[in-house]
């Protein structure tokens, strides 16, 4: 079942359950996926669909940080619910230990020796973890390992 089909099915379920909060998030996700499909001019591959979901997740995470800074509890609760809904559709995220292992393996694979090789390491890692790990976490982990060398 494609992501668009899954979102449609979940949208109908949310309508029947009269769950307006979930319904609005599923509608936003469905619109984002449909817009990306139109923009690219073809059905989305699983990687492209995951990219759209990751982008939506990241936007909400950034909003959450801003709302927390502003002390807007009403919006914080809403965004946390939206994050939980979006997370259901994302692939399972890698744990920090798994990210560290991927980073170690990639550093060995590209034979990185210092921070000068940062770009080369990131270029090799990101396709492996796309949609499965936050780029910021990967970035910090790579820096930690390369600075230790």
CSV table of C-alpha atoms in Angstrom, one decimal:
chain,number,residue,atom,x,y,z
A,1,UNK,CA,0.0,0.0,0.0
A,2,UNK,CA,1.4,3.4,-1.0
A,3,UNK,CA,1.8,6.2,1.5
A,4,UNK,CA,-1.0,8.2,-0.3
A,5,UNK,CA,-3.4,5.2,0.0
A,6,UNK,CA,-2.4,4.7,3.7
A,7,UNK,CA,-3.0,8.4,4.4
A,8,UNK,CA,-6.4,8.3,2.6
A,9,UNK,CA,-7.4,5.2,4.7
A,10,UNK,CA,-6.3,6.9,7.9
A,11,UNK,CA,-8.1,10.1,7.0
A,12,UNK,CA,-11.4,8.2,6.6
A,13,UNK,CA,-10.8,6.5,9.9
A,14,UNK,CA,-10.2,9.8,11.6
A,15,UNK,CA,-13.4,11.2,10.1
A,16,UNK,CA,-15.4,8.3,11.3
A,17,UNK,CA,-13.9,8.7,14.8
A,18,UNK,CA,-14.5,12.4,14.7
A,19,UNK,CA,-10.9,13.0,15.6
A,20,UNK,CA,-10.4,16.5,14.2
A,21,UNK,CA,-6.8,16.9,15.5
A,22,UNK,CA,-5.5,13.8,13.8
A,23,UNK,CA,-7.7,14.5,10.7
A,24,UNK,CA,-6.1,17.9,10.1
A,25,UNK,CA,-2.6,16.4,10.4
A,26,UNK,CA,-3.3,13.6,8.0
A,27,UNK,CA,-4.9,16.0,5.6
A,28,UNK,CA,-1.7,18.2,5.7
A,29,UNK,CA,0.5,15.2,5.1
A,30,UNK,CA,-1.7,14.0,2.3
A,31,UNK,CA,-1.5,17.4,0.7
A,32,UNK,CA,2.3,17.6,1.1
A,33,UNK,CA,2.7,14.1,-0.6
A,34,UNK,CA,0.2,15.0,-3.4
A,35,UNK,CA,2.0,18.3,-4.0
A,36,UNK,CA,5.4,16.6,-4.2
A,37,UNK,CA,3.9,14.1,-6.6
A,38,UNK,CA,2.7,16.9,-8.8
A,39,UNK,CA,6.0,18.7,-8.6
A,40,UNK,CA,8.0,15.7,-9.6
A,41,UNK,CA,5.5,14.6,-12.2
A,42,UNK,CA,5.4,10.9,-11.2
A,43,UNK,CA,4.3,8.6,-8.4
A,44,UNK,CA,6.7,9.0,-5.4
A,45,UNK,CA,9.2,6.3,-4.6
A,46,UNK,CA,9.3,5.2,-1.0
A,47,UNK,CA,12.5,7.3,-0.5
A,48,UNK,CA,10.8,10.4,-1.9
A,49,UNK,CA,7.7,9.9,0.2
A,50,UNK,CA,9.9,9.4,3.3
A,51,UNK,CA,11.7,12.6,2.4
A,52,UNK,CA,8.4,14.5,2.4
A,53,UNK,CA,7.5,13.0,5.8
A,54,UNK,CA,10.9,13.9,7.2
A,55,UNK,CA,10.6,17.4,6.0
A,56,UNK,CA,7.1,17.7,7.6
A,57,UNK,CA,8.5,16.2,10.9
A,58,UNK,CA,11.4,18.6,10.9
A,59,UNK,CA,9.2,21.6,10.4
A,60,UNK,CA,7.0,20.6,13.3
A,61,UNK,CA,10.1,20.0,15.5
A,62,UNK,CA,11.4,23.5,14.7
A,63,UNK,CA,8.0,24.9,15.5
A,64,UNK,CA,7.9,23.1,18.8
A,65,UNK,CA,11.3,24.6,19.8
A,66,UNK,CA,10.0,28.1,18.9
A,67,UNK,CA,6.7,27.6,20.8
A,68,UNK,CA,8.6,26.3,23.9
A,69,UNK,CA,10.8,29.4,23.8
A,70,UNK,CA,7.8,31.6,23.6
A,71,UNK,CA,6.0,29.7,26.4
A,72,UNK,CA,2.9,28.9,24.3
A,73,UNK,CA,1.6,25.7,26.0
A,74,UNK,CA,-1.5,25.5,23.9
A,75,UNK,CA,0.6,25.4,20.7
A,76,UNK,CA,3.2,23.1,22.3
A,77,UNK,CA,0.5,20.5,23.0
A,78,UNK,CA,-0.9,20.7,19.4
A,79,UNK,CA,2.5,20.4,17.8
A,80,UNK,CA,3.4,17.4,20.0
A,81,UNK,CA,0.2,15.7,18.8
A,82,UNK,CA,1.1,16.5,15.2
A,83,UNK,CA,4.6,15.1,15.7
A,84,UNK,CA,3.2,11.8,17.1
A,85,UNK,CA,0.9,11.5,14.0
A,86,UNK,CA,3.7,12.2,11.5
A,87,UNK,CA,6.0,9.8,13.3
A,88,UNK,CA,3.6,6.9,12.7
A,89,UNK,CA,4.3,7.2,9.0
A,90,UNK,CA,8.1,7.6,9.2
A,91,UNK,CA,10.4,4.6,9.0
A,92,UNK,CA,11.8,3.4,12.3
A,93,UNK,CA,14.4,5.9,13.5
A,94,UNK,CA,17.9,4.8,14.3
A,95,UNK,CA,19.1,4.8,17.9
A,96,UNK,CA,22.1,7.0,18.8
A,97,UNK,CA,24.1,3.7,19.1
A,98,UNK,CA,23.1,2.7,15.6
A,99,UNK,CA,24.0,6.1,14.2
A,100,UNK,CA,27.4,5.9,15.9
A,101,UNK,CA,28.0,2.5,14.4
A,102,UNK,CA,27.1,3.8,10.9
A,103,UNK,CA,29.4,6.7,11.4
A,104,UNK,CA,32.3,4.5,12.5
A,105,UNK,CA,31.8,2.2,9.6
A,106,UNK,CA,31.6,5.1,7.1
A,107,UNK,CA,34.7,6.8,8.5
A,108,UNK,CA,36.7,3.6,8.1
A,109,UNK,CA,35.2,3.0,4.6
A,110,UNK,CA,36.2,6.5,3.3
A,111,UNK,CA,39.4,6.4,5.3
A,112,UNK,CA,38.7,9.8,7.0
A,113,UNK,CA,41.5,11.0,9.3
A,114,UNK,CA,40.5,14.5,10.4
A,115,UNK,CA,37.9,17.2,10.3
A,116,UNK,CA,39.1,18.0,6.7
A,117,UNK,CA,37.3,14.9,5.6
A,118,UNK,CA,34.0,15.9,7.2
A,119,UNK,CA,32.2,16.6,3.9
A,120,UNK,CA,33.4,13.3,2.4
A,121,UNK,CA,32.0,11.4,5.4
A,122,UNK,CA,28.7,13.3,5.5
A,123,UNK,CA,28.3,12.7,1.8
A,124,UNK,CA,28.7,9.0,2.2
A,125,UNK,CA,26.5,8.7,5.3
A,126,UNK,CA,23.4,10.7,4.4
A,127,UNK,CA,22.2,8.4,1.6
A,128,UNK,CA,22.5,5.4,4.1
A,129,UNK,CA,20.4,7.1,6.9
A,130,UNK,CA,18.1,9.3,4.8
A,131,UNK,CA,14.7,9.3,6.6
A,132,UNK,CA,16.0,7.1,9.4
A,133,UNK,CA,18.0,9.6,11.3
A,134,UNK,CA,18.0,13.3,12.0
A,135,UNK,CA,20.7,15.0,10.0
A,136,UNK,CA,21.6,17.2,13.0
A,137,UNK,CA,22.3,14.1,15.1
A,138,UNK,CA,24.4,12.5,12.3
A,139,UNK,CA,26.3,15.8,11.9
A,140,UNK,CA,27.1,16.0,15.6
A,141,UNK,CA,28.2,12.3,15.8
A,142,UNK,CA,30.5,12.7,12.8
A,143,UNK,CA,32.1,15.8,14.3
A,144,UNK,CA,32.6,13.9,17.6
A,145,UNK,CA,34.4,11.0,15.9
A,146,UNK,CA,36.5,13.1,13.6
A,147,UNK,CA,37.6,15.5,16.4
A,148,UNK,CA,38.7,12.5,18.4
A,149,UNK,CA,41.1,11.4,15.6
